[in-house]
PDB file of C-alpha atoms and ligand atoms in Angstrom:
ATOM      1  CA  LYS A 175     111.232 129.020  97.796  1.00  0.00           C
ATOM      2  CA  LYS A 176     110.702 127.537  94.244  1.00  0.00           C
ATOM      3  CA  ASN A 177     107.818 125.344  93.816  1.00  0.00           C
ATOM      4  CA  ILE A 178     108.740 122.133  92.223  1.00  0.00           C
ATOM      5  CA  GLN A 179     107.480 120.111  89.920  1.00  0.00           C
ATOM      6  CA  VAL A 180     107.575 116.217  88.934  1.00  0.00           C
ATOM      7  CA  ALA A 181     104.775 115.452  86.130  1.00  0.00           C
ATOM      8  CA  ILE A 182     104.194 112.225  86.142  1.00  0.00           C
ATOM      9  CA  ASP A 183     102.788 110.884  82.294  1.00  0.00           C
ATOM     10  CA  GLY A 184     101.514 107.362  80.713  1.00  0.00           C
ATOM     11  CA  PRO A 185      99.367 104.626  79.896  1.00  0.00           C
ATOM     12  CA  ALA A 186      96.950 102.875  81.324  1.00  0.00           C
ATOM     13  CA  SER A 187      98.009 100.793  84.484  1.00  0.00           C
ATOM     14  CA  ALA A 188     101.442 101.770  84.252  1.00  0.00           C
ATOM     15  CA  GLY A 189     101.587 102.122  87.879  1.00  0.00           C
ATOM     16  CA  LYS A 190     101.961 106.245  87.788  1.00  0.00           C
ATOM     17  CA  SER A 191      99.220 106.876  90.664  1.00  0.00           C
ATOM     18  CA  THR A 192     101.058 104.633  93.074  1.00  0.00           C
ATOM     19  CA  VAL A 193     104.781 105.725  92.374  1.00  0.00           C
ATOM     20  CA  ALA A 194     103.216 109.354  92.442  1.00  0.00           C
ATOM     21  CA  LYS A 195     101.677 109.133  95.430  1.00  0.00           C
ATOM     22  CA  ILE A 196     105.305 107.327  97.424  1.00  0.00           C
ATOM     23  CA  LEU A 197     106.893 110.851  95.988  1.00  0.00           C
ATOM     24  CA  ALA A 198     104.866 112.795  96.926  1.00  0.00           C
ATOM     25  CA  LYS A 199     104.063 111.528 100.657  1.00  0.00           C
ATOM     26  CA  LYS A 200     108.668 110.746 100.859  1.00  0.00           C
ATOM     27  CA  ASN A 201     108.693 114.735  99.685  1.00  0.00           C
ATOM     28  CA  GLY A 202     105.826 116.731 101.396  1.00  0.00           C
ATOM     29  CA  PHE A 203     104.837 117.159  98.294  1.00  0.00           C
ATOM     30  CA  ILE A 204     100.765 117.099  97.060  1.00  0.00           C
ATOM     31  CA  TYR A 205      99.895 114.685  94.585  1.00  0.00           C
ATOM     32  CA  CYS A 206      97.117 115.209  92.176  1.00  0.00           C
ATOM     33  CA  ASP A 207      95.975 113.106  90.551  1.00  0.00           C
ATOM     34  CA  THR A 208      94.261 114.235  87.080  1.00  0.00           C
ATOM     35  CA  GLY A 209      92.976 111.204  85.909  1.00  0.00           C
ATOM     36  CA  ALA A 210      90.488 111.117  88.968  1.00  0.00           C
ATOM     37  CA  MET A 211      89.404 114.577  87.560  1.00  0.00           C
ATOM     38  CA  TYR A 212      88.097 112.739  84.374  1.00  0.00           C
ATOM     39  CA  ARG A 213      86.727 109.392  86.221  1.00  0.00           C
ATOM     40  CA  ALA A 214      84.756 112.096  88.298  1.00  0.00           C
ATOM     41  CA  LEU A 215      83.284 113.889  85.676  1.00  0.00           C
ATOM     42  CA  THR A 216      82.533 110.310  83.852  1.00  0.00           C
ATOM     43  CA  LEU A 217      80.583 109.462  87.088  1.00  0.00           C
ATOM     44  CA  ALA A 218      78.633 112.741  87.350  1.00  0.00           C
ATOM     45  CA  ALA A 219      77.419 112.064  83.296  1.00  0.00           C
ATOM     46  CA  ILE A 220      76.496 108.666  84.119  1.00  0.00           C
ATOM     47  CA  GLU A 221      74.490 109.451  87.146  1.00  0.00           C
ATOM     48  CA  ASN A 222      72.647 112.414  85.643  1.00  0.00           C
ATOM     49  CA  ASN A 223      71.697 110.741  82.799  1.00  0.00           C
ATOM     50  CA  THR A 224      74.430 113.095  80.536  1.00  0.00           C
ATOM     51  CA  ASN A 225      74.367 112.466  76.534  1.00  0.00           C
ATOM     52  CA  MET A 226      77.748 112.079  76.226  1.00  0.00           C
ATOM     53  CA  ASP A 227      78.306 112.573  72.941  1.00  0.00           C
ATOM     54  CA  SER A 228      77.248 116.040  73.999  1.00  0.00           C
ATOM     55  CA  GLU A 229      80.237 118.250  74.752  1.00  0.00           C
ATOM     56  CA  LYS A 230      77.919 121.215  75.786  1.00  0.00           C
ATOM     57  CA  ASP A 231      76.450 118.751  78.052  1.00  0.00           C
ATOM     58  CA  LEU A 232      79.267 117.784  80.048  1.00  0.00           C
ATOM     59  CA  LEU A 233      80.718 121.198  80.033  1.00  0.00           C
ATOM     60  CA  THR A 234      77.424 122.561  81.505  1.00  0.00           C
ATOM     61  CA  LEU A 235      77.790 119.436  83.955  1.00  0.00           C
ATOM     62  CA  LEU A 236      81.343 119.876  84.712  1.00  0.00           C
ATOM     63  CA  ASN A 237      80.875 123.537  85.562  1.00  0.00           C
ATOM     64  CA  GLN A 238      78.450 122.544  88.379  1.00  0.00           C
ATOM     65  CA  LEU A 239      80.884 120.358  89.794  1.00  0.00           C
ATOM     66  CA  VAL A 240      83.803 121.108  92.870  1.00  0.00           C
ATOM     67  CA  ILE A 241      85.856 117.810  92.301  1.00  0.00           C
ATOM     68  CA  SER A 242      88.270 117.986  95.281  1.00  0.00           C
ATOM     69  CA  PHE A 243      91.604 115.484  97.251  1.00  0.00           C
ATOM     70  CA  ASN A 244      91.000 115.554 100.527  1.00  0.00           C
ATOM     71  CA  GLN A 245      94.619 113.734 102.697  1.00  0.00           C
ATOM     72  CA  GLN A 246      93.127 111.030 104.916  1.00  0.00           C
ATOM     73  CA  VAL A 247      94.881 108.682 106.939  1.00  0.00           C
ATOM     74  CA  ASP A 248      94.044 105.947 104.811  1.00  0.00           C
ATOM     75  CA  GLY A 249      94.920 107.775 101.823  1.00  0.00           C
ATOM     76  CA  GLN A 250      93.554 110.214  99.115  1.00  0.00           C
ATOM     77  CA  HIS A 251      90.303 110.692  98.782  1.00  0.00           C
ATOM     78  CA  VAL A 252      88.530 111.926  95.528  1.00  0.00           C
ATOM     79  CA  PHE A 253      85.371 114.275  96.413  1.00  0.00           C
ATOM     80  CA  LEU A 254      82.775 115.540  94.286  1.00  0.00           C
ATOM     81  CA  ASN A 255      80.939 118.158  95.263  1.00  0.00           C
ATOM     82  CA  ASP A 256      81.133 117.042  99.007  1.00  0.00           C
ATOM     83  CA  ARG A 257      80.736 113.202  98.281  1.00  0.00           C
ATOM     84  CA  ASP A 258      83.695 110.856  98.738  1.00  0.00           C
ATOM     85  CA  VAL A 259      83.402 109.445  95.341  1.00  0.00           C
ATOM     86  CA  THR A 260      87.073 107.569  95.605  1.00  0.00           C
ATOM     87  CA  LEU A 261      86.100 104.206  95.183  1.00  0.00           C
ATOM     88  CA  LEU A 262      83.175 104.685  92.500  1.00  0.00           C
ATOM     89  CA  ILE A 263      84.914 106.559  90.111  1.00  0.00           C
ATOM     90  CA  ARG A 264      86.907 103.216  89.609  1.00  0.00           C
ATOM     91  CA  ASP A 265      83.959 101.969  88.649  1.00  0.00           C
ATOM     92  CA  ASN A 266      84.268  99.299  84.961  1.00  0.00           C
ATOM     93  CA  ASN A 267      81.287 101.349  83.967  1.00  0.00           C
ATOM     94  CA  VAL A 268      83.092 104.710  84.321  1.00  0.00           C
ATOM     95  CA  THR A 269      86.174 103.150  83.482  1.00  0.00           C
ATOM     96  CA  ASN A 270      84.884 102.535  80.463  1.00  0.00           C
ATOM     97  CA  SER A 271      83.450 105.852  78.968  1.00  0.00           C
ATOM     98  CA  VAL A 272      85.989 108.338  80.768  1.00  0.00           C
ATOM     99  CA  SER A 273      88.349 108.052  77.584  1.00  0.00           C
ATOM    100  CA  LYS A 274      85.392 109.167  75.421  1.00  0.00           C
ATOM    101  CA  VAL A 275      84.139 112.065  77.706  1.00  0.00           C
ATOM    102  CA  SER A 276      88.098 113.809  78.436  1.00  0.00           C
ATOM    103  CA  ALA A 277      88.574 113.573  74.850  1.00  0.00           C
ATOM    104  CA  TYR A 278      86.336 116.851  74.275  1.00  0.00           C
ATOM    105  CA  LYS A 279      88.579 120.066  73.918  1.00  0.00           C
ATOM    106  CA  SER A 280      86.779 122.352  76.120  1.00  0.00           C
ATOM    107  CA  ILE A 281      86.648 119.612  78.610  1.00  0.00           C
ATOM    108  CA  ARG A 282      89.845 119.618  79.000  1.00  0.00           C
ATOM    109  CA  GLU A 283      90.944 123.119  78.749  1.00  0.00           C
ATOM    110  CA  GLU A 284      88.846 123.147  81.595  1.00  0.00           C
ATOM    111  CA  MET A 285      90.035 120.774  83.429  1.00  0.00           C
ATOM    112  CA  VAL A 286      93.524 121.727  82.684  1.00  0.00           C
ATOM    113  CA  LEU A 287      92.837 124.800  84.557  1.00  0.00           C
ATOM    114  CA  ARG A 288      91.631 123.272  87.167  1.00  0.00           C
ATOM    115  CA  GLN A 289      95.035 121.707  88.061  1.00  0.00           C
ATOM    116  CA  GLN A 290      97.345 124.188  87.447  1.00  0.00           C
ATOM    117  CA  LYS A 291      95.574 126.605  89.849  1.00  0.00           C
ATOM    118  CA  ILE A 292      95.571 123.457  92.018  1.00  0.00           C
ATOM    119  CA  ALA A 293      99.791 123.378  91.079  1.00  0.00           C
ATOM    120  CA  GLU A 294      99.814 126.985  91.986  1.00  0.00           C
ATOM    121  CA  SER A 295     101.233 127.445  95.798  1.00  0.00           C
ATOM    122  CA  ASN A 296     102.545 124.072  96.352  1.00  0.00           C
ATOM    123  CA  SER A 297     105.434 121.434  95.444  1.00  0.00           C
ATOM    124  CA  ILE A 298     103.771 118.999  93.344  1.00  0.00           C
ATOM    125  CA  VAL A 299     103.630 114.840  91.698  1.00  0.00           C
ATOM    126  CA  MET A 300     100.922 115.188  89.302  1.00  0.00           C
ATOM    127  CA  ASP A 301      99.707 112.387  87.637  1.00  0.00           C
ATOM    128  CA  GLY A 302      98.312 111.607  84.008  1.00  0.00           C
ATOM    129  CA  ARG A 303      98.293 111.805  80.605  1.00  0.00           C
ATOM    130  CA  ASP A 304      99.321 115.775  79.184  1.00  0.00           C
ATOM    131  CA  ILE A 305     101.219 116.874  82.367  1.00  0.00           C
ATOM    132  CA  GLY A 306     104.714 117.452  80.834  1.00  0.00           C
ATOM    133  CA  THR A 307     103.101 118.177  77.489  1.00  0.00           C
ATOM    134  CA  VAL A 308     100.071 120.228  78.611  1.00  0.00           C
ATOM    135  CA  VAL A 309      99.228 121.222  81.878  1.00  0.00           C
ATOM    136  CA  LEU A 310     102.585 121.945  83.997  1.00  0.00           C
ATOM    137  CA  PRO A 311     105.274 122.240  80.794  1.00  0.00           C
ATOM    138  CA  ASN A 312     107.913 123.610  82.548  1.00  0.00           C
ATOM    139  CA  ALA A 313     107.571 120.946  84.976  1.00  0.00           C
ATOM    140  CA  SER A 314     111.550 120.270  87.127  1.00  0.00           C
ATOM    141  CA  LEU A 315     111.209 116.556  85.997  1.00  0.00           C
ATOM    142  CA  LYS A 316     109.260 115.583  83.559  1.00  0.00           C
ATOM    143  CA  ILE A 317     108.487 111.320  82.982  1.00  0.00           C
ATOM    144  CA  PHE A 318     107.025 109.146  81.365  1.00  0.00           C
ATOM    145  CA  LEU A 319     106.351 105.959  82.862  1.00  0.00           C
ATOM    146  CA  VAL A 320     105.991 102.885  80.121  1.00  0.00           C
ATOM    147  CA  ALA A 321     105.296  98.710  80.904  1.00  0.00           C
ATOM    148  CA  SER A 322     104.100  96.140  78.556  1.00  0.00           C
ATOM    149  CA  VAL A 323     100.309  95.326  78.191  1.00  0.00           C
ATOM    150  CA  THR A 324     100.831  92.007  79.050  1.00  0.00           C
ATOM    151  CA  GLU A 325     102.591  92.895  81.953  1.00  0.00           C
ATOM    152  CA  ARG A 326     100.051  96.262  83.094  1.00  0.00           C
ATOM    153  CA  ALA A 327      97.053  93.321  82.421  1.00  0.00           C
ATOM    154  CA  GLU A 328      99.157  91.117  85.266  1.00  0.00           C
ATOM    155  CA  ARG A 329      98.939  93.382  87.446  1.00  0.00           C
ATOM    156  CA  ARG A 330      95.529  94.799  87.386  1.00  0.00           C
ATOM    157  CA  PHE A 331      94.724  91.141  87.239  1.00  0.00           C
ATOM    158  CA  LYS A 332      96.410  90.437  90.456  1.00  0.00           C
ATOM    159  CA  GLU A 333      94.941  93.420  92.393  1.00  0.00           C
ATOM    160  CA  ASN A 334      91.368  91.923  91.431  1.00  0.00           C
ATOM    161  CA  ILE A 335      92.671  89.022  92.933  1.00  0.00           C
ATOM    162  CA  SER A 336      93.666  90.622  96.217  1.00  0.00           C
ATOM    163  CA  LYS A 337      90.143  92.518  95.641  1.00  0.00           C
ATOM    164  CA  GLY A 338      88.158  89.398  95.380  1.00  0.00           C
ATOM    165  CA  ILE A 339      87.824  90.526  91.802  1.00  0.00           C
ATOM    166  CA  ASP A 340      87.277  87.726  89.635  1.00  0.00           C
ATOM    167  CA  THR A 341      88.318  89.144  86.087  1.00  0.00           C
ATOM    168  CA  ASP A 342      89.045  87.908  82.744  1.00  0.00           C
ATOM    169  CA  PHE A 343      92.902  88.027  81.518  1.00  0.00           C
ATOM    170  CA  GLU A 344      92.374  88.743  78.121  1.00  0.00           C
ATOM    171  CA  ALA A 345      89.172  90.930  78.640  1.00  0.00           C
ATOM    172  CA  LEU A 346      91.864  93.014  80.993  1.00  0.00           C
ATOM    173  CA  LYS A 347      94.496  93.168  78.010  1.00  0.00           C
ATOM    174  CA  LYS A 348      91.570  94.261  75.681  1.00  0.00           C
ATOM    175  CA  GLU A 349      90.518  96.862  77.859  1.00  0.00           C
ATOM    176  CA  ILE A 350      94.014  98.230  78.422  1.00  0.00           C
ATOM    177  CA  SER A 351      95.395  98.277  74.876  1.00  0.00           C
ATOM    178  CA  ASP A 352      91.879  99.433  73.391  1.00  0.00           C
ATOM    179  CA  ARG A 353      91.741 103.024  76.043  1.00  0.00           C
ATOM    180  CA  ASP A 354      95.706 103.623  75.515  1.00  0.00           C
ATOM    181  CA  HIS A 355      94.512 103.702  71.233  1.00  0.00           C
ATOM    182  CA  TYR A 356      91.637 105.613  72.246  1.00  0.00           C
ATOM    183  CA  ASP A 357      94.174 108.769  74.330  1.00  0.00           C
ATOM    184  CA  SER A 358      97.256 108.033  71.834  1.00  0.00           C
ATOM    185  CA  THR A 359      95.327 109.126  68.872  1.00  0.00           C
ATOM    186  CA  ARG A 360      92.951 111.784  70.347  1.00  0.00           C
ATOM    187  CA  LYS A 361      92.636 114.926  68.682  1.00  0.00           C
ATOM    188  CA  ASN A 362      93.377 117.327  71.135  1.00  0.00           C
ATOM    189  CA  SER A 363      96.232 116.903  73.724  1.00  0.00           C
ATOM    190  CA  PRO A 364      96.819 113.396  73.132  1.00  0.00           C
ATOM    191  CA  LEU A 365      99.139 110.803  75.294  1.00  0.00           C
ATOM    192  CA  VAL A 366     102.635 111.271  73.738  1.00  0.00           C
ATOM    193  CA  GLN A 367     105.817 111.784  75.439  1.00  0.00           C
ATOM    194  CA  ALA A 368     106.905 114.947  76.591  1.00  0.00           C
ATOM    195  CA  GLU A 369     110.226 115.626  74.061  1.00  0.00           C
ATOM    196  CA  ASP A 370     112.516 116.469  77.612  1.00  0.00           C
ATOM    197  CA  ALA A 371     110.404 113.995  79.882  1.00  0.00           C
ATOM    198  CA  ILE A 372     112.748 111.010  80.935  1.00  0.00           C
ATOM    199  CA  LEU A 373     111.518 107.284  79.829  1.00  0.00           C
ATOM    200  CA  VAL A 374     111.162 104.864  82.584  1.00  0.00           C
ATOM    201  CA  ASP A 375     110.241 101.147  81.467  1.00  0.00           C
ATOM    202  CA  THR A 376     108.642  99.245  84.599  1.00  0.00           C
ATOM    203  CA  SER A 377     108.534  96.139  83.313  1.00  0.00           C
ATOM    204  CA  GLY A 378     110.248  93.972  84.994  1.00  0.00           C
ATOM    205  CA  LEU A 379     110.149  96.173  88.153  1.00  0.00           C
ATOM    206  CA  ASN A 380     108.347  96.248  91.560  1.00  0.00           C
ATOM    207  CA  ILE A 381     107.343  99.769  93.088  1.00  0.00           C
ATOM    208  CA  GLU A 382     110.044 100.434  95.167  1.00  0.00           C
ATOM    209  CA  GLU A 383     112.865  99.732  91.882  1.00  0.00           C
ATOM    210  CA  VAL A 384     110.794 102.371  90.232  1.00  0.00           C
ATOM    211  CA  VAL A 385     110.726 104.811  93.006  1.00  0.00           C
ATOM    212  CA  LEU A 386     114.492 104.685  93.706  1.00  0.00           C
ATOM    213  CA  LYS A 387     114.699 104.622  89.762  1.00  0.00           C
ATOM    214  CA  ILE A 388     112.752 107.831  89.552  1.00  0.00           C
ATOM    215  CA  GLU A 389     114.329 109.581  92.953  1.00  0.00           C
ATOM    216  CA  LYS A 390     117.865 109.899  91.627  1.00  0.00           C
ATOM    217  CA  LEU A 391     116.427 111.554  88.673  1.00  0.00           C
ATOM    218  CA  MET A 392     115.014 114.287  91.553  1.00  0.00           C
ATOM    219  CA  GLU A 393     118.364 114.612  93.192  1.00  0.00           C
ATOM    220  CA  THR A 394     119.941 115.502  89.426  1.00  0.00           C
ATOM    221  CA  ALA A 395     117.382 117.507  87.490  1.00  0.00           C
ATOM    222  CA  ILE A 396     116.090 119.541  90.672  1.00  0.00           C
TER     223      ILE A 396
HETATM  224  O1  LIG B1062      94.687 107.660  84.644  1.00  0.00           O
HETATM  225  P1  LIG B1062      93.455 107.203  84.884  1.00  0.00           P
HETATM  226  O2  LIG B1062      93.385 106.213  84.271  1.00  0.00           O
HETATM  227  O3  LIG B1062      92.386 106.791  86.305  1.00  0.00           O
HETATM  228  O4  LIG B1062      92.492 108.159  83.596  1.00  0.00           O
HETATM  229  C1  LIG B1062      91.317 107.293  83.515  1.00  0.00           C
HETATM  230  C2  LIG B1062      91.563 108.125  82.377  1.00  0.00           C
HETATM  231  O5  LIG B1062      91.458 109.814  81.705  1.00  0.00           O
HETATM  232  C3  LIG B1062      92.558 108.046  80.727  1.00  0.00           C
HETATM  233  O6  LIG B1062      92.664 106.871  80.486  1.00  0.00           O
HETATM  234  C4  LIG B1062      92.038 109.004  79.928  1.00  0.00           C
HETATM  235  O7  LIG B1062      91.475 108.822  78.902  1.00  0.00           O
HETATM  236  C5  LIG B1062      91.972 110.596  80.950  1.00  0.00           C
HETATM  237  N1  LIG B1062      93.050 111.234  81.208  1.00  0.00           N
HETATM  238  C6  LIG B1062      93.366 112.291  80.428  1.00  0.00           C
HETATM  239  N2  LIG B1062      94.223 112.675  81.067  1.00  0.00           N
HETATM  240  C7  LIG B1062      95.127 113.191  81.586  1.00  0.00           C
HETATM  241  C8  LIG B1062      94.422 111.998  82.663  1.00  0.00           C
HETATM  242  C9  LIG B1062      93.333 111.383  82.219  1.00  0.00           C
HETATM  243  O8  LIG B1062      92.784 112.638  79.122  1.00  0.00           O
HETATM  244  N3  LIG B1062      95.914 114.151  82.241  1.00  0.00           N
END
């Protein structure tokens, strides 16, 4: 039986993980959140006071870390050496440093190897920035998910309110566009649409509509 690979790339807060999770569940595929892996390394670097200007120190740290996913009743949890870091990796201090950590070549190479290993023996939905271009270049279906910065900031804003977090809308917009800029202009595997990826603009669409759109694309692609 041939394993099916669905690659979903795109800028921050475009809805990649929400959509990827639903698609994986509906199809019985595993889901791999590659951003969570870079976030877990960033969290460990903060906790260990690792010098983030040192690629070598970060790689030494990464080589000591086991980053894994575990499916639980309330969704997928992220583990760093047996410790549940699902919530911690969403902290603002992690979010604001992750792009710096993920820009290093040797860090990316190690992460890509780990991600390819996860994809080896299962049908999978994987989301990130370089899945269609680097991690799974032969994916059955490649989606490039985008939405305007304002729309993405609005979604994050509402999400934060529902969690009881008070955020400044303009600051949120700036954070999102700064991270996009950093991820898109870095030297090593920048965020870019793969030549054979299908562009899906989610502006004005709700989650169900986006899922439906991608499911239609899966039917024809797979
Ligand atoms: O997807 P998420 O926003 O959680 O990703 C956090 C950060 O990790 C991104 O802003 C990017 O810098 C990095 N990342 C990456 N390559 C991936 C996934 C995430 O460089 N495949």
